Amino acid sequence: MKMAAKYPLLGFACLLLAALAACGGSPPARFYTLAPLGTPHAITSNAFPISVHINPVSLPETVDRPQLVIAVARHQVRLLENHRWAESLKSAIPRIIADNLSRLLTTDRVSWHPHPSPHRVDYRITVDFRRFEGTSDQVTIDALWSINRAGNQPPIAGRSLITQPLADSSPESLAAAYSQALAAMSNDISNAVTTEKSDE
């Protein structure tokens, strides 16, 4: 108090310096989400009376982080510090797959980890992403997936290798391309379920 009274401009100068430091800091972070298929199908309780559950997915540790990640060379990636996922990919991806399959299979009996299904589960789906990679012009997903059927039937195994071009080099386009790639993978899984169901 005595120093402030003796040097009345000192307090003002400190406040000004603090304000300038704040203005010169990092820009605010932007947050991005994955999106399901754009056109929903009409869902009725009898359209396709099956129950599907999406198990936890596995991801490369390189991309299992809040920041969007860009591969800039064969052995180098860049973290976009100010461009982040709004939720963890391990939470978002099962939900997006579940939403996509609900639309593709026209059933509302689709659940995802960690939410248990209230129905008897006919198909449990597990996805292991070998690659979940974005560059400045495309995204690539390489996923091994399995469909475990109720009873003692052997699982159905499949693989989706999908490359989706970016509309431009923006982070928004990166998130959109990942969403489109996940939609294509969901379509592969849906076709496998539909084929298995029709063979019964």
mmCIF file of N, CA and C in Angstrom, residues 4-97:
data_model
loop_
_atom_site.group_PDB
_atom_site.id
_atom_site.type_symbol
_atom_site.label_atom_id
_atom_site.label_comp_id
_atom_site.label_asym_id
_atom_site.label_seq_id
_atom_site.Cartn_x
_atom_site.Cartn_y
_atom_site.Cartn_z
ATOM 1 N N ALA A 4 2.383 1.714 -3.461
ATOM 2 C CA ALA A 4 1.402 2.188 -4.420
ATOM 3 C C ALA A 4 1.106 3.654 -4.223
ATOM 4 N N ALA A 5 1.056 4.102 -2.954
ATOM 5 C CA ALA A 5 0.799 5.513 -2.682
ATOM 6 C C ALA A 5 1.979 6.366 -3.107
ATOM 7 N N LYS A 6 3.199 5.858 -2.925
ATOM 8 C CA LYS A 6 4.389 6.637 -3.260
ATOM 9 C C LYS A 6 4.608 6.681 -4.764
ATOM 10 N N TYR A 7 4.264 5.590 -5.453
ATOM 11 C CA TYR A 7 4.439 5.531 -6.909
ATOM 12 C C TYR A 7 3.082 5.207 -7.541
ATOM 13 N N PRO A 8 2.215 6.201 -7.708
ATOM 14 C CA PRO A 8 0.851 5.950 -8.172
ATOM 15 C C PRO A 8 0.782 5.338 -9.563
ATOM 16 N N LEU A 9 1.824 5.542 -10.391
ATOM 17 C CA LEU A 9 1.774 4.996 -11.748
ATOM 18 C C LEU A 9 2.250 3.554 -11.826
ATOM 19 N N LEU A 10 2.868 3.058 -10.735
ATOM 20 C CA LEU A 10 3.433 1.716 -10.775
ATOM 21 C C LEU A 10 2.345 0.659 -10.941
ATOM 22 N N GLY A 11 1.263 0.786 -10.172
ATOM 23 C CA GLY A 11 0.177 -0.188 -10.270
ATOM 24 C C GLY A 11 -0.451 -0.191 -11.649
ATOM 25 N N PHE A 12 -0.642 1.010 -12.217
ATOM 26 C CA PHE A 12 -1.232 1.103 -13.554
ATOM 27 C C PHE A 12 -0.332 0.448 -14.596
ATOM 28 N N ALA A 13 0.982 0.677 -14.461
ATOM 29 C CA ALA A 13 1.923 0.099 -15.417
ATOM 30 C C ALA A 13 1.899 -1.426 -15.354
ATOM 31 N N CYS A 14 1.801 -1.978 -14.147
ATOM 32 C CA CYS A 14 1.750 -3.431 -13.998
ATOM 33 C C CYS A 14 0.499 -4.011 -14.659
ATOM 34 N N LEU A 15 -0.643 -3.325 -14.457
ATOM 35 C CA LEU A 15 -1.882 -3.778 -15.078
ATOM 36 C C LEU A 15 -1.792 -3.716 -16.595
ATOM 37 N N LEU A 16 -1.180 -2.656 -17.113
ATOM 38 C CA LEU A 16 -1.036 -2.504 -18.555
ATOM 39 C C LEU A 16 -0.162 -3.608 -19.138
ATOM 40 N N LEU A 17 0.941 -3.916 -18.455
ATOM 41 C CA LEU A 17 1.824 -4.977 -18.929
ATOM 42 C C LEU A 17 1.114 -6.334 -18.921
ATOM 43 N N ALA A 18 0.319 -6.580 -17.890
ATOM 44 C CA ALA A 18 -0.419 -7.842 -17.813
ATOM 45 C C ALA A 18 -1.428 -7.955 -18.949
ATOM 46 N N ALA A 19 -2.098 -6.834 -19.259
ATOM 47 C CA ALA A 19 -3.074 -6.835 -20.347
ATOM 48 C C ALA A 19 -2.403 -7.085 -21.685
ATOM 49 N N LEU A 20 -1.252 -6.436 -21.891
ATOM 50 C CA LEU A 20 -0.526 -6.626 -23.146
ATOM 51 C C LEU A 20 -0.046 -8.065 -23.289
ATOM 52 N N ALA A 21 0.390 -8.665 -22.187
ATOM 53 C CA ALA A 21 0.847 -10.053 -22.226
ATOM 54 C C ALA A 21 -0.301 -10.988 -22.594
ATOM 55 N N ALA A 22 -1.489 -10.687 -22.047
ATOM 56 C CA ALA A 22 -2.655 -11.514 -22.357
ATOM 57 C C ALA A 22 -3.029 -11.390 -23.824
ATOM 58 N N CYS A 23 -2.962 -10.159 -24.360
ATOM 59 C CA CYS A 23 -3.310 -9.947 -25.763
ATOM 60 C C CYS A 23 -2.325 -10.644 -26.689
ATOM 61 N N GLY A 24 -1.093 -10.755 -26.264
ATOM 62 C CA GLY A 24 -0.081 -11.363 -27.112
ATOM 63 C C GLY A 24 0.051 -12.853 -26.931
ATOM 64 N N GLY A 25 -0.862 -13.481 -26.176
ATOM 65 C CA GLY A 25 -0.785 -14.911 -25.925
ATOM 66 C C GLY A 25 -1.281 -15.722 -27.102
ATOM 67 N N SER A 26 -1.406 -17.022 -26.885
ATOM 68 C CA SER A 26 -1.852 -17.934 -27.935
ATOM 69 C C SER A 26 -3.317 -17.680 -28.284
ATOM 70 N N PRO A 27 -3.701 -17.881 -29.537
ATOM 71 C CA PRO A 27 -5.109 -17.739 -29.916
ATOM 72 C C PRO A 27 -5.949 -18.805 -29.223
ATOM 73 N N PRO A 28 -7.234 -18.552 -29.032
ATOM 74 C CA PRO A 28 -8.082 -19.533 -28.346
ATOM 75 C C PRO A 28 -8.194 -20.824 -29.152
ATOM 76 N N ALA A 29 -8.355 -21.911 -28.437
ATOM 77 C CA ALA A 29 -8.476 -23.221 -29.093
ATOM 78 C C ALA A 29 -9.828 -23.340 -29.789
ATOM 79 N N ARG A 30 -9.846 -24.047 -30.899
ATOM 80 C CA ARG A 30 -11.083 -24.381 -31.603
ATOM 81 C C ARG A 30 -11.331 -25.878 -31.428
ATOM 82 N N PHE A 31 -12.600 -26.247 -31.355
ATOM 83 C CA PHE A 31 -12.952 -27.629 -31.061
ATOM 84 C C PHE A 31 -13.800 -28.209 -32.193
ATOM 85 N N TYR A 32 -13.566 -29.490 -32.474
ATOM 86 C CA TYR A 32 -14.187 -30.142 -33.622
ATOM 87 C C TYR A 32 -14.838 -31.455 -33.196
ATOM 88 N N THR A 33 -15.867 -31.839 -33.942
ATOM 89 C CA THR A 33 -16.590 -33.074 -33.651
ATOM 90 C C THR A 33 -16.669 -33.942 -34.900
ATOM 91 N N LEU A 34 -16.857 -35.216 -34.688
ATOM 92 C CA LEU A 34 -17.197 -36.132 -35.770
ATOM 93 C C LEU A 34 -18.711 -36.128 -35.939
ATOM 94 N N ALA A 35 -19.171 -36.417 -37.151
ATOM 95 C CA ALA A 35 -20.605 -36.381 -37.430
ATOM 96 C C ALA A 35 -21.042 -37.692 -38.072
ATOM 97 N N PRO A 36 -22.277 -38.134 -37.794
ATOM 98 C CA PRO A 36 -22.786 -39.357 -38.423
ATOM 99 C C PRO A 36 -23.251 -39.088 -39.849
ATOM 100 N N LEU A 37 -23.789 -40.119 -40.468
ATOM 101 C CA LEU A 37 -24.339 -39.997 -41.813
ATOM 102 C C LEU A 37 -25.338 -38.854 -41.883
ATOM 103 N N GLY A 38 -25.343 -38.160 -43.005
ATOM 104 C CA GLY A 38 -26.166 -36.963 -43.118
ATOM 105 C C GLY A 38 -27.644 -37.216 -43.252
ATOM 106 N N THR A 39 -28.040 -38.289 -43.918
ATOM 107 C CA THR A 39 -29.453 -38.526 -44.189
ATOM 108 C C THR A 39 -29.961 -39.689 -43.360
ATOM 109 N N PRO A 40 -30.775 -39.419 -42.340
ATOM 110 C CA PRO A 40 -31.287 -40.517 -41.517
ATOM 111 C C PRO A 40 -32.340 -41.333 -42.250
ATOM 112 N N HIS A 41 -32.409 -42.609 -41.948
ATOM 113 C CA HIS A 41 -33.459 -43.473 -42.471
ATOM 114 C C HIS A 41 -34.612 -43.484 -41.472
ATOM 115 N N ALA A 42 -35.793 -43.748 -41.986
ATOM 116 C CA ALA A 42 -36.933 -43.893 -41.090
ATOM 117 C C ALA A 42 -36.735 -45.160 -40.268
ATOM 118 N N ILE A 43 -36.789 -45.027 -38.965
ATOM 119 C CA ILE A 43 -36.552 -46.163 -38.073
ATOM 120 C C ILE A 43 -37.867 -46.578 -37.432
ATOM 121 N N THR A 44 -38.238 -47.826 -37.611
ATOM 122 C CA THR A 44 -39.421 -48.369 -36.961
ATOM 123 C C THR A 44 -39.011 -49.597 -36.172
ATOM 124 N N SER A 45 -39.821 -49.942 -35.191
ATOM 125 C CA SER A 45 -39.441 -51.031 -34.295
ATOM 126 C C SER A 45 -39.378 -52.378 -35.011
ATOM 127 N N ASN A 46 -40.090 -52.530 -36.147
ATOM 128 C CA ASN A 46 -40.119 -53.810 -36.838
ATOM 129 C C ASN A 46 -39.331 -53.809 -38.140
ATOM 130 N N ALA A 47 -38.645 -52.716 -38.451
ATOM 131 C CA ALA A 47 -37.953 -52.630 -39.736
ATOM 132 C C ALA A 47 -36.836 -53.660 -39.839
ATOM 133 N N PHE A 48 -36.058 -53.785 -38.788
ATOM 134 C CA PHE A 48 -34.934 -54.733 -38.789
ATOM 135 C C PHE A 48 -34.678 -55.077 -37.332
ATOM 136 N N PRO A 49 -35.480 -56.003 -36.779
ATOM 137 C CA PRO A 49 -35.499 -56.219 -35.323
ATOM 138 C C PRO A 49 -34.262 -56.930 -34.792
ATOM 139 N N ILE A 50 -33.135 -56.258 -34.874
ATOM 140 C CA ILE A 50 -31.916 -56.809 -34.296
ATOM 141 C C ILE A 50 -31.360 -55.799 -33.305
ATOM 142 N N SER A 51 -30.500 -56.292 -32.438
ATOM 143 C CA SER A 51 -29.841 -55.434 -31.457
ATOM 144 C C SER A 51 -28.335 -55.511 -31.686
ATOM 145 N N VAL A 52 -27.699 -54.342 -31.742
ATOM 146 C CA VAL A 52 -26.268 -54.248 -32.031
ATOM 147 C C VAL A 52 -25.591 -53.449 -30.925
ATOM 148 N N HIS A 53 -24.410 -53.892 -30.518
ATOM 149 C CA HIS A 53 -23.629 -53.147 -29.523
ATOM 150 C C HIS A 53 -22.220 -52.932 -30.062
ATOM 151 N N ILE A 54 -21.715 -51.697 -29.907
ATOM 152 C CA ILE A 54 -20.365 -51.354 -30.342
ATOM 153 C C ILE A 54 -19.439 -51.415 -29.134
ATOM 154 N N ASN A 55 -18.463 -52.308 -29.181
ATOM 155 C CA ASN A 55 -17.479 -52.438 -28.111
ATOM 156 C C ASN A 55 -16.475 -51.287 -28.154
ATOM 157 N N PRO A 56 -15.615 -51.155 -27.130
ATOM 158 C CA PRO A 56 -14.562 -50.129 -27.184
ATOM 159 C C PRO A 56 -13.691 -50.316 -28.425
ATOM 160 N N VAL A 57 -13.259 -49.210 -29.001
ATOM 161 C CA VAL A 57 -12.375 -49.265 -30.166
ATOM 162 C C VAL A 57 -10.933 -49.050 -29.717
ATOM 163 N N SER A 58 -9.997 -49.545 -30.515
ATOM 164 C CA SER A 58 -8.579 -49.292 -30.253
ATOM 165 C C SER A 58 -8.039 -48.372 -31.334
ATOM 166 N N LEU A 59 -7.141 -47.469 -30.925
ATOM 167 C CA LEU A 59 -6.566 -46.465 -31.819
ATOM 168 C C LEU A 59 -5.058 -46.412 -31.639
ATOM 169 N N PRO A 60 -4.311 -46.030 -32.678
ATOM 170 C CA PRO A 60 -2.882 -45.774 -32.484
ATOM 171 C C PRO A 60 -2.681 -44.645 -31.472
ATOM 172 N N GLU A 61 -1.712 -44.791 -30.596
ATOM 173 C CA GLU A 61 -1.478 -43.773 -29.573
ATOM 174 C C GLU A 61 -1.114 -42.422 -30.179
ATOM 175 N N THR A 62 -0.600 -42.429 -31.398
ATOM 176 C CA THR A 62 -0.224 -41.176 -32.053
ATOM 177 C C THR A 62 -1.397 -40.215 -32.148
ATOM 178 N N VAL A 63 -2.592 -40.742 -32.405
ATOM 179 C CA VAL A 63 -3.764 -39.881 -32.587
ATOM 180 C C VAL A 63 -4.705 -39.909 -31.391
ATOM 181 N N ASP A 64 -4.428 -40.759 -30.419
ATOM 182 C CA ASP A 64 -5.290 -40.862 -29.241
ATOM 183 C C ASP A 64 -4.938 -39.755 -28.256
ATOM 184 N N ARG A 65 -5.283 -38.538 -28.631
ATOM 185 C CA ARG A 65 -4.947 -37.349 -27.850
ATOM 186 C C ARG A 65 -5.945 -36.243 -28.194
ATOM 187 N N PRO A 66 -6.011 -35.171 -27.411
ATOM 188 C CA PRO A 66 -6.990 -34.110 -27.684
ATOM 189 C C PRO A 66 -6.741 -33.355 -28.984
ATOM 190 N N GLN A 67 -5.477 -33.160 -29.357
ATOM 191 C CA GLN A 67 -5.166 -32.350 -30.528
ATOM 192 C C GLN A 67 -5.428 -33.115 -31.830
ATOM 193 N N LEU A 68 -5.825 -32.384 -32.870
ATOM 194 C CA LEU A 68 -5.821 -32.959 -34.205
ATOM 195 C C LEU A 68 -4.370 -33.173 -34.620
ATOM 196 N N VAL A 69 -4.116 -34.263 -35.326
ATOM 197 C CA VAL A 69 -2.748 -34.640 -35.688
ATOM 198 C C VAL A 69 -2.646 -34.753 -37.201
ATOM 199 N N ILE A 70 -1.586 -34.172 -37.759
ATOM 200 C CA ILE A 70 -1.332 -34.226 -39.194
ATOM 201 C C ILE A 70 -0.006 -34.947 -39.437
ATOM 202 N N ALA A 71 -0.011 -35.920 -40.322
ATOM 203 C CA ALA A 71 1.240 -36.562 -40.732
ATOM 204 C C ALA A 71 1.895 -35.686 -41.798
ATOM 205 N N VAL A 72 3.108 -35.236 -41.534
ATOM 206 C CA VAL A 72 3.799 -34.335 -42.465
ATOM 207 C C VAL A 72 4.935 -35.036 -43.202
ATOM 208 N N ALA A 73 5.339 -36.199 -42.745
ATOM 209 C CA ALA A 73 6.369 -37.000 -43.405
ATOM 210 C C ALA A 73 6.198 -38.435 -42.935
ATOM 211 N N ARG A 74 6.967 -39.327 -43.507
ATOM 212 C CA ARG A 74 6.809 -40.741 -43.161
ATOM 213 C C ARG A 74 7.041 -40.993 -41.684
ATOM 214 N N HIS A 75 7.963 -40.269 -41.078
ATOM 215 C CA HIS A 75 8.296 -40.480 -39.668
ATOM 216 C C HIS A 75 8.075 -39.220 -38.835
ATOM 217 N N GLN A 76 7.163 -38.363 -39.270
ATOM 218 C CA GLN A 76 6.961 -37.110 -38.546
ATOM 219 C C GLN A 76 5.492 -36.706 -38.583
ATOM 220 N N VAL A 77 4.998 -36.254 -37.436
ATOM 221 C CA VAL A 77 3.636 -35.734 -37.344
ATOM 222 C C VAL A 77 3.671 -34.350 -36.707
ATOM 223 N N ARG A 78 2.584 -33.627 -36.915
ATOM 224 C CA ARG A 78 2.465 -32.294 -36.316
ATOM 225 C C ARG A 78 1.167 -32.232 -35.531
ATOM 226 N N LEU A 79 1.251 -31.798 -34.275
ATOM 227 C CA LEU A 79 0.070 -31.624 -33.443
ATOM 228 C C LEU A 79 -0.465 -30.211 -33.635
ATOM 229 N N LEU A 80 -1.744 -30.100 -33.955
ATOM 230 C CA LEU A 80 -2.385 -28.797 -34.098
ATOM 231 C C LEU A 80 -2.877 -28.366 -32.718
ATOM 232 N N GLU A 81 -2.015 -27.667 -31.988
ATOM 233 C CA GLU A 81 -2.272 -27.378 -30.578
ATOM 234 C C GLU A 81 -3.564 -26.604 -30.351
ATOM 235 N N ASN A 82 -3.927 -25.717 -31.261
ATOM 236 C CA ASN A 82 -5.117 -24.891 -31.079
ATOM 237 C C ASN A 82 -6.347 -25.453 -31.781
ATOM 238 N N HIS A 83 -6.233 -26.682 -32.289
ATOM 239 C CA HIS A 83 -7.365 -27.340 -32.946
ATOM 240 C C HIS A 83 -7.526 -28.708 -32.299
ATOM 241 N N ARG A 84 -8.615 -28.873 -31.538
ATOM 242 C CA ARG A 84 -8.759 -30.048 -30.678
ATOM 243 C C ARG A 84 -10.116 -30.717 -30.875
ATOM 244 N N TRP A 85 -10.143 -31.994 -30.559
ATOM 245 C CA TRP A 85 -11.409 -32.716 -30.564
ATOM 246 C C TRP A 85 -12.243 -32.289 -29.358
ATOM 247 N N ALA A 86 -13.536 -32.148 -29.565
ATOM 248 C CA ALA A 86 -14.418 -31.741 -28.475
ATOM 249 C C ALA A 86 -14.602 -32.857 -27.450
ATOM 250 N N GLU A 87 -14.389 -34.089 -27.847
ATOM 251 C CA GLU A 87 -14.409 -35.229 -26.930
ATOM 252 C C GLU A 87 -13.354 -36.219 -27.398
ATOM 253 N N SER A 88 -12.985 -37.127 -26.537
ATOM 254 C CA SER A 88 -11.948 -38.087 -26.910
ATOM 255 C C SER A 88 -12.433 -38.948 -28.074
ATOM 256 N N LEU A 89 -11.513 -39.308 -28.955
ATOM 257 C CA LEU A 89 -11.877 -40.140 -30.098
ATOM 258 C C LEU A 89 -12.411 -41.496 -29.656
ATOM 259 N N LYS A 90 -11.892 -42.028 -28.553
ATOM 260 C CA LYS A 90 -12.364 -43.327 -28.079
ATOM 261 C C LYS A 90 -13.793 -43.257 -27.543
ATOM 262 N N SER A 91 -14.256 -42.060 -27.225
ATOM 263 C CA SER A 91 -15.661 -41.876 -26.850
ATOM 264 C C SER A 91 -16.520 -41.573 -28.071
ATOM 265 N N ALA A 92 -15.980 -40.758 -28.976
ATOM 266 C CA ALA A 92 -16.763 -40.299 -30.128
ATOM 267 C C ALA A 92 -16.969 -41.389 -31.170
ATOM 268 N N ILE A 93 -15.921 -42.151 -31.476
ATOM 269 C CA ILE A 93 -16.007 -43.097 -32.591
ATOM 270 C C ILE A 93 -17.060 -44.188 -32.363
ATOM 271 N N PRO A 94 -17.129 -44.857 -31.189
ATOM 272 C CA PRO A 94 -18.197 -45.847 -31.005
ATOM 273 C C PRO A 94 -19.592 -45.245 -31.159
ATOM 274 N N ARG A 95 -19.770 -44.023 -30.673
ATOM 275 C CA ARG A 95 -21.080 -43.369 -30.803
ATOM 276 C C ARG A 95 -21.423 -43.108 -32.265
ATOM 277 N N ILE A 96 -20.434 -42.644 -33.050
ATOM 278 C CA ILE A 96 -20.680 -42.363 -34.460
ATOM 279 C C ILE A 96 -20.982 -43.651 -35.224
ATOM 280 N N ILE A 97 -20.221 -44.714 -34.945
ATOM 281 C CA ILE A 97 -20.489 -45.996 -35.600
ATOM 282 C C ILE A 97 -21.897 -46.479 -35.249
#
